[in-house]
Each structure stands twice: as structure tokens, then as C-alpha cells.
Coordinates of C-alpha atoms (C1' of nucleotides) in Angstrom, one line a residue:
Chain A
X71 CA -7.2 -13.6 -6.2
X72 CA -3.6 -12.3 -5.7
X73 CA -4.0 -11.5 -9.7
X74 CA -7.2 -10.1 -9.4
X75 CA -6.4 -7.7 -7.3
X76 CA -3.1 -7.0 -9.0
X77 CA -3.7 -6.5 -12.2
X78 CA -7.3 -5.2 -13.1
X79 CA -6.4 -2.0 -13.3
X80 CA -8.4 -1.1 -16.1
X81 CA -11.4 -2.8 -17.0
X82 CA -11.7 -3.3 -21.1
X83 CA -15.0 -1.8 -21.6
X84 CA -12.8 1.2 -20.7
X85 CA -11.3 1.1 -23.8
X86 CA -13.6 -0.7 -26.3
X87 CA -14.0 2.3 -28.4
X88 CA -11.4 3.2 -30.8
X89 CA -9.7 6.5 -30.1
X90 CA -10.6 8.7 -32.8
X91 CA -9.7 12.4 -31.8
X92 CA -8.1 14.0 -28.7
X93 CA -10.8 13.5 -26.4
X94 CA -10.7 11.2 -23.1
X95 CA -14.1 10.1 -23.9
X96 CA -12.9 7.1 -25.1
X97 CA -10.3 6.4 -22.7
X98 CA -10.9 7.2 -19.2
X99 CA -14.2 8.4 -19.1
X100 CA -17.4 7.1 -19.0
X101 CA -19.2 5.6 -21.2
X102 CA -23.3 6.4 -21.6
X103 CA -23.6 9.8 -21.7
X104 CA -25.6 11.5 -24.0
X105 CA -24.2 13.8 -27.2
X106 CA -25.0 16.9 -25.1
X107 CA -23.1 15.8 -22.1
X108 CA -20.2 14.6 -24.4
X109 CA -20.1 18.2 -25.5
X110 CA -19.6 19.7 -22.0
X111 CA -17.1 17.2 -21.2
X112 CA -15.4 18.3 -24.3
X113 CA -15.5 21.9 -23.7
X114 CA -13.9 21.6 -20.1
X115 CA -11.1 18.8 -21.4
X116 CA -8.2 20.5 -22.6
X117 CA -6.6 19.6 -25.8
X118 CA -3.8 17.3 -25.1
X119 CA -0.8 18.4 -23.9
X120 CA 3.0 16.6 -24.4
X121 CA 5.6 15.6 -21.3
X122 CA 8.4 14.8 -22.6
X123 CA 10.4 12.4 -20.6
X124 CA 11.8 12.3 -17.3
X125 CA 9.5 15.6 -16.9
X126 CA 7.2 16.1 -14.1
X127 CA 3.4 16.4 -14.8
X128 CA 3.3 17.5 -11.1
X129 CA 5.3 17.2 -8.0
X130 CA 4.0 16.9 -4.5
X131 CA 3.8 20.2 -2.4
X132 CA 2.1 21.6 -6.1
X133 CA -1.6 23.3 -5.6
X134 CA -3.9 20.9 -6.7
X135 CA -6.5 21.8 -9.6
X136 CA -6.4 19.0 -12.5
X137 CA -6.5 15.6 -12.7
X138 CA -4.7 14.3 -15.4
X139 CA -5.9 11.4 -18.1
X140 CA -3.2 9.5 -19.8
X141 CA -4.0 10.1 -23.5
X142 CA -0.4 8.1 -24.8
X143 CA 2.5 7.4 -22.6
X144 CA 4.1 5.9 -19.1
X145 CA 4.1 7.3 -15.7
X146 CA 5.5 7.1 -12.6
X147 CA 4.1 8.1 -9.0
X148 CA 6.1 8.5 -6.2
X149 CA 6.2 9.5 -2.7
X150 CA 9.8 10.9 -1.2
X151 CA 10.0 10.5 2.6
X152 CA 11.5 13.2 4.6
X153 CA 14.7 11.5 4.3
X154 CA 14.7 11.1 0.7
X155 CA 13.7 7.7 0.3
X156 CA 11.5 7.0 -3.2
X157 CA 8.6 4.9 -2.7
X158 CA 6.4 4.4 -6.3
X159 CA 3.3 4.1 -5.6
X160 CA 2.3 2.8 -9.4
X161 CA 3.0 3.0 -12.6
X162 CA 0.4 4.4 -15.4
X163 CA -0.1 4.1 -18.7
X164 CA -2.4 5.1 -21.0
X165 CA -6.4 5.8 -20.7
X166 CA -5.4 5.9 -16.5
X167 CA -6.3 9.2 -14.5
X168 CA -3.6 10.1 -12.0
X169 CA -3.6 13.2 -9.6
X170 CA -7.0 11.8 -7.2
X171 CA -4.6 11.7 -4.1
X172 CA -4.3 15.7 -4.5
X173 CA -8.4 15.8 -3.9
X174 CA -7.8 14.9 0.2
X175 CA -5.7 18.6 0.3
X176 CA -5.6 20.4 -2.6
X177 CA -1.8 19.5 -2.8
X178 CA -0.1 17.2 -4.9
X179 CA 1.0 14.5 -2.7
X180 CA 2.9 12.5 -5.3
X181 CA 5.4 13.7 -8.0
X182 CA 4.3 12.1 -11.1
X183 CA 7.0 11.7 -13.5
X184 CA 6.7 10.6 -17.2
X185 CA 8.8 7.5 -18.3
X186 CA 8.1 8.0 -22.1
X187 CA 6.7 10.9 -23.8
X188 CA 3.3 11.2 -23.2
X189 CA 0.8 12.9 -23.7
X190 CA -2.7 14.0 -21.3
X191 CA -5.5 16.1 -21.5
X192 CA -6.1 17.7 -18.1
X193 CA -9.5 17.5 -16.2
X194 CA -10.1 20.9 -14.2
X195 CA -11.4 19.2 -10.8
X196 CA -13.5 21.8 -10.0
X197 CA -15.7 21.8 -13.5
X198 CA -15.3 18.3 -13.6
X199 CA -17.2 17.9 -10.4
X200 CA -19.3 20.4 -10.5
X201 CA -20.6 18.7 -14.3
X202 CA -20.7 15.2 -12.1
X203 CA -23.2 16.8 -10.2
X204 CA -25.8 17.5 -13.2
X205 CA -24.4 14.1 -14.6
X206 CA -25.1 11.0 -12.4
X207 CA -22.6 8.7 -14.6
X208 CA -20.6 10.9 -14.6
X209 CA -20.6 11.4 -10.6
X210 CA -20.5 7.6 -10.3
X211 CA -17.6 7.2 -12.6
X212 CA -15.5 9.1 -10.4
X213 CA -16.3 7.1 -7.4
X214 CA -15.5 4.1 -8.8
X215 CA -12.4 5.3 -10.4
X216 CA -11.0 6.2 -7.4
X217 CA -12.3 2.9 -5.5
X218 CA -10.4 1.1 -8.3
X219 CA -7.3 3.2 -7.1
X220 CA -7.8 2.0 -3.1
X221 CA -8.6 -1.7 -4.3
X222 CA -5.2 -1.5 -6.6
X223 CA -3.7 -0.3 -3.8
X224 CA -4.4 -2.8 -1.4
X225 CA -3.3 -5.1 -4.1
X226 CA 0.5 -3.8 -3.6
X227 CA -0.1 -3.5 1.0
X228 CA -0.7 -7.5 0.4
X229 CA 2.5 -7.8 -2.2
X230 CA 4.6 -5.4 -0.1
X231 CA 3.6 -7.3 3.1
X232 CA 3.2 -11.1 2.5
X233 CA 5.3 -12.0 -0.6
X234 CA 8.9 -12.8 -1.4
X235 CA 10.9 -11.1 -4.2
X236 CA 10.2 -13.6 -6.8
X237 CA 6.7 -13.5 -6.2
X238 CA 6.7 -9.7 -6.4
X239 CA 8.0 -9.8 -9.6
X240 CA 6.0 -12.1 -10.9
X241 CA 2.9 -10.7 -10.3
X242 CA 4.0 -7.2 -11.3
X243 CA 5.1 -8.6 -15.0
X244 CA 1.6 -10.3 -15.3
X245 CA 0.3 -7.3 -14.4
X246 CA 2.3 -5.5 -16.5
X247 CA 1.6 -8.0 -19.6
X248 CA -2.2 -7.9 -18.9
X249 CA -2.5 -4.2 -18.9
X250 CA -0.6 -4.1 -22.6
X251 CA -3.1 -6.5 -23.6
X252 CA -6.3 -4.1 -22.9
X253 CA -4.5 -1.7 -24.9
X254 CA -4.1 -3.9 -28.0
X255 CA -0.5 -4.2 -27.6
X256 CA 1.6 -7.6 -27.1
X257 CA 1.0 -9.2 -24.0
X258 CA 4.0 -11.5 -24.3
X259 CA 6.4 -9.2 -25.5
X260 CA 6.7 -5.8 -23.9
X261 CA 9.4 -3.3 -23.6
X262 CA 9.6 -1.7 -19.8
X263 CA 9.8 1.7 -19.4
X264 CA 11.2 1.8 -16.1
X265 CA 14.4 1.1 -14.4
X266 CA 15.3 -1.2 -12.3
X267 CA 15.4 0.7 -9.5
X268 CA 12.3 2.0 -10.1
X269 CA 10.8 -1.8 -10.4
X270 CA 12.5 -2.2 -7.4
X271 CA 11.2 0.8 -5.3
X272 CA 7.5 -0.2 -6.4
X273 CA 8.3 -3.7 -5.2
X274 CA 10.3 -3.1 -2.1
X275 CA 13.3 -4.5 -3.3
X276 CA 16.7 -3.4 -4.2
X277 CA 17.8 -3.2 -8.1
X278 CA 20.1 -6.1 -7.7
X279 CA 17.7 -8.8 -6.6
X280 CA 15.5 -7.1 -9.3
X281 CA 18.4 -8.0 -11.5
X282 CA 19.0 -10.9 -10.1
X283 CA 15.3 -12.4 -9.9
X284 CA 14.8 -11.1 -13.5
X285 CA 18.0 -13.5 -14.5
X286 CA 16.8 -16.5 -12.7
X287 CA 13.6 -15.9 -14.6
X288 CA 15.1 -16.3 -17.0
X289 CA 17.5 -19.0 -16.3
X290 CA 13.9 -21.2 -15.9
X291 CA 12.5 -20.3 -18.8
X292 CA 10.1 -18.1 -18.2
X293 CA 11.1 -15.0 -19.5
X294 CA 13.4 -13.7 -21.9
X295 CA 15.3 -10.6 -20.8
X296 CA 17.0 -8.4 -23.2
X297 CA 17.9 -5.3 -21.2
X298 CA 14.4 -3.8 -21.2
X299 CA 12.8 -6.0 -23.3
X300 CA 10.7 -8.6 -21.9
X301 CA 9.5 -11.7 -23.5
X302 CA 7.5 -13.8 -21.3
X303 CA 7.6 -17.2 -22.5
X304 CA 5.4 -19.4 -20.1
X305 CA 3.1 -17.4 -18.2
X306 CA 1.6 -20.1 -16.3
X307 CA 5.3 -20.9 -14.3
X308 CA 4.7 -17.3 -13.7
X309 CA 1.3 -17.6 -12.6
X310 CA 1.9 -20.1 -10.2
X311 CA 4.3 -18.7 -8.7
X312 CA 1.9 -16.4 -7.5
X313 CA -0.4 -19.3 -6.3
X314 CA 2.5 -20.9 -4.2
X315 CA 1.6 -23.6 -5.7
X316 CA -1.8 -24.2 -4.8
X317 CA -2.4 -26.3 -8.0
X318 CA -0.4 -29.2 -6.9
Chain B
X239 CA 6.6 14.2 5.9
X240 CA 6.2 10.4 6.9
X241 CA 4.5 10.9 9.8
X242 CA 2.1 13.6 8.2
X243 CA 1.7 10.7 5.5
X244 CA 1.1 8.4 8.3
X245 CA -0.9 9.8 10.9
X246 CA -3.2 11.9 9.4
X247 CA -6.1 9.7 8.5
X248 CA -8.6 12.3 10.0
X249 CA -8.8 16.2 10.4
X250 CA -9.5 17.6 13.8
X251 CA -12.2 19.5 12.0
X252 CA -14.2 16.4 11.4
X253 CA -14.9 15.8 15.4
X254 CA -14.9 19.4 16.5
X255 CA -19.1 19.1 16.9
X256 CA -19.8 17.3 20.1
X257 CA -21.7 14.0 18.9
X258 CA -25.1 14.2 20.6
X259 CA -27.3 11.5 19.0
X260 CA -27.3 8.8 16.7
X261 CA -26.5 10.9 13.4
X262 CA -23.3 11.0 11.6
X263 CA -23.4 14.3 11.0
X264 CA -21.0 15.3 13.7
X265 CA -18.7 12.1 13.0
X266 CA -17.3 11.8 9.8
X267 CA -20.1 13.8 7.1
X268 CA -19.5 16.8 6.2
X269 CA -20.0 20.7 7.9
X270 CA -21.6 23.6 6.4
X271 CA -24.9 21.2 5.2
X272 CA -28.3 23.4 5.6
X273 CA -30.9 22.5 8.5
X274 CA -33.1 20.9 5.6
X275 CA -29.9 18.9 3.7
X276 CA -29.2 17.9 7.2
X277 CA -33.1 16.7 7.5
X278 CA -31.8 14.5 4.2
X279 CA -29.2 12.9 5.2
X280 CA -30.8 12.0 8.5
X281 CA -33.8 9.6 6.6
X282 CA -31.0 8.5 4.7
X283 CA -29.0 6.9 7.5
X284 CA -30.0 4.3 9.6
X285 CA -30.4 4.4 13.0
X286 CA -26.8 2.9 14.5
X287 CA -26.6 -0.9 14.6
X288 CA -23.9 -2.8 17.0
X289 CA -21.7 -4.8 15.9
X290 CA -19.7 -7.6 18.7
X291 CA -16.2 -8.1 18.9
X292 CA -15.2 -10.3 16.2
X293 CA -18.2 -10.3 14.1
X294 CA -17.7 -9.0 10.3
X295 CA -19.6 -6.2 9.5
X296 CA -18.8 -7.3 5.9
X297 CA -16.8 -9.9 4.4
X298 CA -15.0 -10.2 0.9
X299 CA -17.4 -10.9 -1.8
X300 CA -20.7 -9.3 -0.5
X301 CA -22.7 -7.4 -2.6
X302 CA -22.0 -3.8 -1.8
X303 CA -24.5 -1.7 -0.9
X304 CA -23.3 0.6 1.6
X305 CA -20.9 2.6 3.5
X306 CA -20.3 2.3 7.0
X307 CA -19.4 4.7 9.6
X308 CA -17.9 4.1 12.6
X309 CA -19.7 6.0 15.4
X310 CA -17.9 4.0 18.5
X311 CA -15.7 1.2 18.3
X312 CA -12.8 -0.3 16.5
X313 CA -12.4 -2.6 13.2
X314 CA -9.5 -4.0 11.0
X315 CA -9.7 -4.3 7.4
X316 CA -7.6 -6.8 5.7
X317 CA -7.7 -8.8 2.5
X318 CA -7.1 -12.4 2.1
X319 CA -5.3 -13.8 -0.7
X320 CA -5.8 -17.3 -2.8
X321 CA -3.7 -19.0 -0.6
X322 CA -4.5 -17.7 3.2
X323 CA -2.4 -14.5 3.2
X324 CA -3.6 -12.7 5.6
X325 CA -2.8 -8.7 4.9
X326 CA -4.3 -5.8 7.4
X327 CA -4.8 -2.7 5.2
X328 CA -6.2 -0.6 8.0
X329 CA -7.3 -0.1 11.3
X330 CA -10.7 2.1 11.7
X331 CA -11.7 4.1 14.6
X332 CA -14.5 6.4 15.3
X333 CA -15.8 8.7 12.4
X334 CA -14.0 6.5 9.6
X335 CA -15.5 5.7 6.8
X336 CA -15.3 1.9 5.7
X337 CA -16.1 -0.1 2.5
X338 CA -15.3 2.7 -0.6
X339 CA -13.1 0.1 -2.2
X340 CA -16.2 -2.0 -2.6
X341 CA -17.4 1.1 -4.9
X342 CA -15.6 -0.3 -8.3
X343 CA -16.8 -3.5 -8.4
X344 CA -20.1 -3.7 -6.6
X345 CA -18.4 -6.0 -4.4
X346 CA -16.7 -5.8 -1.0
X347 CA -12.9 -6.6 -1.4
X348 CA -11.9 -6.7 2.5
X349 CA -13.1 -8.1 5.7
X350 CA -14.1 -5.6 8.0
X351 CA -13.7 -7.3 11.3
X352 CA -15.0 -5.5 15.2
X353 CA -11.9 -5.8 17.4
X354 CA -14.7 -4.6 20.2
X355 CA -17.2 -4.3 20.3
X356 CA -18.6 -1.3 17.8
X357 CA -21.6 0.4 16.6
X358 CA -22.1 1.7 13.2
X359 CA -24.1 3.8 11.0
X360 CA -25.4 2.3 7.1
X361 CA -24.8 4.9 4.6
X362 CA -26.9 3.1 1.5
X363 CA -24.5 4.4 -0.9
X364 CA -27.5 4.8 -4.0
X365 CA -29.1 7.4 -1.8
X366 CA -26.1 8.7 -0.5
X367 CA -24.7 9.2 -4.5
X368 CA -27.9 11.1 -5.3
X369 CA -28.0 13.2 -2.7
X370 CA -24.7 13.8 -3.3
X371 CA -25.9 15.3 -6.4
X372 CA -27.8 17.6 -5.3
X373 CA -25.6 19.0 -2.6
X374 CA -22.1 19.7 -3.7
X375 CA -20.7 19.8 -0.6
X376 CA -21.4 16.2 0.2
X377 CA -20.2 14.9 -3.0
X378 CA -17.0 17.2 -2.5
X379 CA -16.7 15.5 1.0
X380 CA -17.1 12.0 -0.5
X381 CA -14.2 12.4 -3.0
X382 CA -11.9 14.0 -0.1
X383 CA -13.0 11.1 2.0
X384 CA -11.4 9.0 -0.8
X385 CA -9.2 10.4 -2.1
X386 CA -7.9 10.6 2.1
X387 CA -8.2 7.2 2.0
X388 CA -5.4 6.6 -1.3
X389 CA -3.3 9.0 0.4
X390 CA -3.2 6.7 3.7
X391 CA -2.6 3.8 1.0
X392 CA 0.5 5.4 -0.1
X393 CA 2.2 5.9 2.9
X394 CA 1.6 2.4 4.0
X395 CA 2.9 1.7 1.0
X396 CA 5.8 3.8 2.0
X397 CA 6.0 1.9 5.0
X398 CA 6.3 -1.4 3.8
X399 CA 8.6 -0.3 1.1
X400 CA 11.1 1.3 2.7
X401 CA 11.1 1.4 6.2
X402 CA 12.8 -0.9 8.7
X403 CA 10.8 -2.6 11.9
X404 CA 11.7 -0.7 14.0
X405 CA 10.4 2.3 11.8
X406 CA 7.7 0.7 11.3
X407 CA 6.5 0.3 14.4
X408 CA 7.4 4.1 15.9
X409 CA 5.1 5.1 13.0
X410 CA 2.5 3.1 13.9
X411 CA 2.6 4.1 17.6
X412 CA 2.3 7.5 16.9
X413 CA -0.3 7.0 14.4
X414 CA -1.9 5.6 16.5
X415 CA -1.4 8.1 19.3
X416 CA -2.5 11.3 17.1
X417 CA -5.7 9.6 16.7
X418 CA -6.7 8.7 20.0
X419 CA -5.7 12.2 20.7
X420 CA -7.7 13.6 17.7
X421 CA -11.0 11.9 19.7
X422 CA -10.3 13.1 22.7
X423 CA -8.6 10.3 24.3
X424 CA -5.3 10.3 25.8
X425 CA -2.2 10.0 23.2
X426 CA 0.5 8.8 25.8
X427 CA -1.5 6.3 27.2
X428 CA -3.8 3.7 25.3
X429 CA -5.4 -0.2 24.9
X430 CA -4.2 -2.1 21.6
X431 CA -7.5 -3.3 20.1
X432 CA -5.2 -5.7 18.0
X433 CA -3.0 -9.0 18.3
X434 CA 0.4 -8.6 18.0
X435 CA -0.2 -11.0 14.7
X436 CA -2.7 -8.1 13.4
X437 CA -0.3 -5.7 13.7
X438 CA 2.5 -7.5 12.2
X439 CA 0.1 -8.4 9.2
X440 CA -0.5 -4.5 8.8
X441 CA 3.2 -4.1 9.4
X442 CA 4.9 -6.2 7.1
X443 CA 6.5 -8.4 10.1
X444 CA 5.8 -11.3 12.0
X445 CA 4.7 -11.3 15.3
X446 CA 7.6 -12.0 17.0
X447 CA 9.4 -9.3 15.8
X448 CA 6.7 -7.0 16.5
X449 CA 7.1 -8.3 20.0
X450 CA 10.5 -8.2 20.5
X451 CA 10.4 -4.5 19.0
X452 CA 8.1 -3.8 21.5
X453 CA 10.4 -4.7 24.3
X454 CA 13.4 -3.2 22.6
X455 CA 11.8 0.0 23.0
X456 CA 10.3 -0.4 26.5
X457 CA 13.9 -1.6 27.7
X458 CA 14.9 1.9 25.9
X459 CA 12.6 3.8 27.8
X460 CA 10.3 4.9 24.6
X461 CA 7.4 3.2 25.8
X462 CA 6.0 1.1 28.4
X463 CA 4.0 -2.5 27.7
X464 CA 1.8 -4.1 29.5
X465 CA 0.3 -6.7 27.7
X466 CA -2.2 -4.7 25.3
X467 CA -2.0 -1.5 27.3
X468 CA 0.7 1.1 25.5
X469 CA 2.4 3.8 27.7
X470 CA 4.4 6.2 25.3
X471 CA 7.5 8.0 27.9
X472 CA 9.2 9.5 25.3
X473 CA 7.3 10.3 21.8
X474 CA 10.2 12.6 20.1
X475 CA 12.9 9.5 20.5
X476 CA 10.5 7.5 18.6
X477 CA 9.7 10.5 16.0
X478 CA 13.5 10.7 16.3
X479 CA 13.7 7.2 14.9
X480 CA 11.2 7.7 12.3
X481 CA 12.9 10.4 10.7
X482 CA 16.6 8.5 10.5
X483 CA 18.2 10.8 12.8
X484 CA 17.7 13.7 10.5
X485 CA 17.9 16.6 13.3
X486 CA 21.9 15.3 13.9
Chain C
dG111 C1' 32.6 7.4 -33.4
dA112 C1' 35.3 8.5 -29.0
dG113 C1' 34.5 9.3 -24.4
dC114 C1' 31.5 9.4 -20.6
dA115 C1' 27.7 8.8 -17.6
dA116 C1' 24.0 5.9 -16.4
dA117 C1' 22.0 1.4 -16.1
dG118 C1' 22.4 -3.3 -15.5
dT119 C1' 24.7 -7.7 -14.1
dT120 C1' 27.0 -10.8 -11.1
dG121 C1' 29.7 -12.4 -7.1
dA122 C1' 30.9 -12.3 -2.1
dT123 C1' 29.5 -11.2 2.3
dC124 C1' 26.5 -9.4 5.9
dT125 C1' 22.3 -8.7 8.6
dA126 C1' 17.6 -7.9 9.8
dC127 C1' 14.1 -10.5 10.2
dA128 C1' 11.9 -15.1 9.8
dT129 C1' 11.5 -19.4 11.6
dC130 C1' 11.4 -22.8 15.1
dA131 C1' 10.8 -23.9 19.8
dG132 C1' 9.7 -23.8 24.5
dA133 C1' 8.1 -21.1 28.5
dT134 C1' 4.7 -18.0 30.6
dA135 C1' 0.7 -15.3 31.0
dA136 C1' -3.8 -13.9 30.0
dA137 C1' -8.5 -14.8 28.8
dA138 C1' -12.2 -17.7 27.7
dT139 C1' -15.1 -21.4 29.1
dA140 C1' -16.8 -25.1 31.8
Chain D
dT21 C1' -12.4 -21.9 40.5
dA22 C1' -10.3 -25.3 37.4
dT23 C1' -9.1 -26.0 32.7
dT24 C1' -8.4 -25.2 28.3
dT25 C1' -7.3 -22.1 24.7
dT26 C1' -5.1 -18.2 22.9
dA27 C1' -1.8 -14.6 23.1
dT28 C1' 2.7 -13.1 24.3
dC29 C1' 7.5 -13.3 25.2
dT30 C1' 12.3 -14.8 24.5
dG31 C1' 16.1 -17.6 22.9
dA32 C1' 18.6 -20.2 19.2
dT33 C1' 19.2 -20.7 14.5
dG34 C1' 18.4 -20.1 9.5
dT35 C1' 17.9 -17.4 5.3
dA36 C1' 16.2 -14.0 1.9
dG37 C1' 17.5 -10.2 0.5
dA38 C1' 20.6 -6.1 1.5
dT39 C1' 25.0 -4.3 1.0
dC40 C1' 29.4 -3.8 -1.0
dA41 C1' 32.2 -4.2 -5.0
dA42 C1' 33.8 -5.0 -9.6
dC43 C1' 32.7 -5.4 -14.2
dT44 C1' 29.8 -4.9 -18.6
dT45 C1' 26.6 -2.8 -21.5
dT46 C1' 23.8 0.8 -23.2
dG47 C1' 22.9 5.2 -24.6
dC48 C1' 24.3 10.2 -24.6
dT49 C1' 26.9 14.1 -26.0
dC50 C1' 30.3 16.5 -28.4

DNA sequence: GAGCAAAGTTGATCTACATCAGATAAAATA
DNA sequence: TATTTTATCTGATGTAGATCAACTTTGCTC
């Protein structure tokens, strides 16, 4: 259940369809609708557009008017307290939409920061909904897109609230692994686009026992740690972790 | 920015109509609807049912089929994990909205529980969707409602993250506080509707220490506890807390 | 490819909070 | 009202993870 919550992130019909051109269509967006509507949606998607690393595709305090779909690339959202303190909210990689926090104000209330270049094609809110209201998929899509965000979400209160640092980091490198696997990528063998401290701020812990809890990992036999590169090597120690043992 | 993170879970705006009969209207659906979209809505929602304190108004694993709206009363949602983790995601007054994170999946995720005793109002969420359709402003209100609702998320998230118990709990307080105040009720002096346990779950801490942090800031003079009943003396030490001690 | 800045590792120590335990008070129920 | 149950408080102690510090590695930049 933990897992479930955790790392569904994308369901795979999202991405059954092979990406032939620049549209979202076949990433993010719904599936079912007829040639005509496909048309619309392609006339109000903009073409893609790149982010090279470590830029900002928004920052909070920014007038809100697009979301953004991930077409190639990683992301980072984050929240910066008054004080300056860095709380990401997720990381998001391709065929994801980010920006639906902005909705609630017509701000930006994240800064979302690109980890890799990338690349996304923007969604103009306002055409976008006002085409969800001639397009009932379309409509519903939405809704359950940004359900999936307050369900993921809830995934990381229970993680941030009940569970100790090697659990933490357990179930955010089975997410991690299951989301490359979606995508067609290696699900034991990934490369992390983030630092430490940025694992660490999603996870509420502090780069060292990141480090640290990524060594013993390692040390048991579960991973393989290479800098960056991860290797995970029994997924099942991982796994049950997460299940504090509930098997035995 | 915390505590605008925090505490703002529901514009003044949304209560300004005085609530004179069953409807939701004045609660937490949208202004500006015409006489006849009004007419609409009101076949659409049920008449409002009561709920007792401590009785579920849904439970993990239901078939979704509505929204609910909370017209008087209080509720906790939390989330239970594989192994008995209890984690509080949120607690829901008065013209909240509950369940959108059952939108994904067709499927509740939480347990929304009555911590008194309550009375809601069923928003079947088909009929709600295709009106929606037909009336922007509705649709436009659910994705705010939403997209509110991830924002909230995220300072939690913040919260847990980042912030130490003492933190935790000013934030919470006041929180708490603006939105008594925002219905009318008095924001220095209120009833907990929760167990110290509750609010440790939502917290991130154990009950103890939610206890003990209690005390600590009674014995400061921030607040005064008796039993459930909170007395805030002195709300910009506690805002003082929250924001590290910036203004010095 | 030398020099430098940023990222990562690892050890030693500290501390905020958890845990354990016992006492008290409130609330539910008979 | 008496009795059980549940919630709360407070003290003593333990510990996971933070903090501080030194070192190593990686990856830029000129």
C-alpha cells in the first residue's frame, strides 16, 4: 500500500503509444479523443520548447498562465519558506504535467527547476479549459490528473510523517526505478539526476544520512552506488523494508 | 510565506453569503452562478445528511462516487499504510470539500472520519462533471478547489520536511485559528476536535511531544490549555517562532 | 591538463524527539 | 453515582538522525 501510493505516479496506458512527433497527445494527455479534437489540442499546444539545466521553467511569485507537459527531461519542484529553507515537493520526468498548484491563485507557487535538459510543450490554462469544457475527456482528464497529484502527495505526508530514513529512501528509489520502467528505460539501473541534497530535502533528511543510508545500501547488497549511478540489485530487501517486515 | 502556505486553506470570499438553507451554494460552490445554474446545482445536491462523531463518511477502498461538503462539523482525513501507519493528511471544517483524491482512481484513498458530530452535502461527482461542462465557472471553481488542495499538500509537506516541533505546532495553531476566524468564530479562543495522537499523526510527532509542546508554550505564556480548549495570549510570539526569529 | 568549485563520503559528537513508564484526569458506560 | 476506559501529562532514558569537521572525488573552466 505504502508502494502504491508511492510510486504510481503515472499509469502505463499514459504512455502506451509511441511518441511520434512533438505533440503531448501521447504523453500526458488523454487518450480517446476523436481526430477533430486531436486537432484543437494541437493547435493550442505549443511546439516544444528546451530548458537547459539548472534553468527555471517557473518560479513561484510568477503569474500563472501554462501548465507545462514534460516532453523529455527531469524536474524539480520546490517550495522556499520565508526563511529560505528548500522543501521539494517532487521530482518529474517525462510525459508528467507540472504547474496545477498555480491554478488555486494564478501564481506560481513552486519554482520548478530542470535537472537535465528538457524539453515541454506548454498548455495555455485558459484554452486548455475552456476546450475541456466542449471535450468531456478531456475535462475529466484534468481532474484526475490533478487527483493523482493530491493522492502522490499524501504518499510523501505518510513518508515524511511515519517512516525512518532508510525507509524513505527505499521507497523513493522503488519509486524512482518503477517510473523508469513505464518509460521503457532500465528499471534496475538508473542514473539520478539530483543531488543529494536534493534527495534529501524531498525526504526530510540531511545529505549525509542520504549518503550514509545510500552506503549501507549498499554495504547489504542491495544497491550498487557509483556516484550517481544506481544499480539496484535485490529489490525485494528493498521492498520489504518498506513492509517492516510484514512478510515474516 | 509559511504561514500563507499554511493557513490558507479557504478564501474569506467563499463564506461571505450568509448560509440560509440546506444548499452549498453559500459554503464552498462557487459565486457569480445565474438564478437558473443555481436551480441546477440545487437538484444536483442532496439534501444534507448527518454524520455522528466517529462514523466514516467514507473509508479507503470505496467506490467513489462523490464529493462531499462540509456544511457543519469537523472530519480528519488520514491514510493507513500496509502495516498500521496511521498518517492525518488533513483536518476539514465547514465549506471544505472532501474526497478529490478519490477522482484518479475511482476509489477513495483516505478515511474521512467525523470528530463531531457533522452534516454534509453529496456532490455526485458524474453530474457535478457535466454540469461543470456547461458552466465554466463551476469547472473553473473545481480545478481551484484542487489545485487549493495540492497547494495545502505542499506546505504540509513543508512542514514535515523542515520544520521543528515546536514550529510545527505554532503553525498549526494558527492555522487553525485563521480558520475559525474565517467562519466567524473566535480565533483566540477554540475546542480541539482532535486527540493529541491525531494531531501528532498530522504533525509528524508523537503525542507526547505534542503534549509537552503544548505545555512549553502555556508555561511561556503563548497559549493557554485546558484539556481540549485552546486559549491563544499571544499569537505574534508564536508567528514569531514560525518565522525563525526573522524580524531580529 | 592544472586549478578550483561543487558534490559526495565518512567519522565523531550532539540533540531533539521517541520511547517507556507511571500518575492523573476526563469521559463513557453501567 | 460507581466503574471502566480513554486521553493527557510528565519524568527518565534511549536513539535516529542532525551537526560539525575533515577528506575525497567529480566535473568545470581557463
Amino acid at each position: 500500500m505504502i508502494q502504491n501510493i508511492q510510486i504510481r505516479e503515472l499509469t502505463p496506458r499514459h504512455l502506451r503509444q509511441t511518441c511520434t512527433n512533438c505533440s503531448l497527445r501521447e504523453l500526458c494527455l488523454p487518450i480517446g479523443l476523436t481526430p477533430d479534437e486531436m486537432q484543437e489540442l494541437d493547435t493550442i499546444i505549443s511546439q516544444a520548447r528546451p530548458i537547459k539545466r539548472g534553468e527555471a521553467l517557473y518560479r513561484a511569485g510568477e503569474p500563472f498562465k501554462s501548465l507545462f507537459a514534460i516532453r523529455v527531461g527531469f524536474f524539480k519542484a520546490s517550495v522556499i519558506s520565508e526563511d529560505g529553507r528548500e522543501q521539494v515537493t517532487g521530482f518529474h520526468m517525462s510525459g508528467e504535467l507540472m504547474g496545477m498548484d498555480a491554478i488555486s491563485s494564478d501564481f506560481h507557487t513552486c519554482d520548478a527547476i530542470a535537472l537535465e535538459d528538457s524539453e515541454v510543450c506548454e498548455l495555455p490554462f485558459g484554452e486548455i479549459e475552456e476546450l475541456a469544457g466542449d471535450v468531456p475527456i478531456l475535462q475529466r482528464h484534468l481532474y484526475k490528473v490533478m487527483s493523482r497529484e493530491i493522492v502522490r502527495d499524501h504518499g510523501v505526508m505518510l513518508l515524511l510523517g511515519n517512516m525512518k530514513a532508510e525507509e524513505r529512501l527505499a521507497a523513493f528509489l522503488l519509486n524512482l526505478s518503477q517510473r523508469f520502467a513505464i518509460r521503457g528505460y532500465s528499471s534496475s539501473s538508473f542514473h539520478l539526476r539530483m543531488t543529494r541534497e536534493e534527495i534529501g530535502s524531498y525526504l526530510g533528511l540531511k545529505l549525509e544520512t542520504v549518503s550514509r543510508t545510500l552506503s549501507k545500501f549498499q554495504d547489504q547488497g542491495f544497491i550498487k552506488v557509483q556516484n550517481r549511478l544506481i544499480e539496484i540489485i535485490d529489490g525485494d530487501s528493498l521492498k520489504k523494508l518498506l513492509n517492516n517486515c510484514q512478510g515474516e
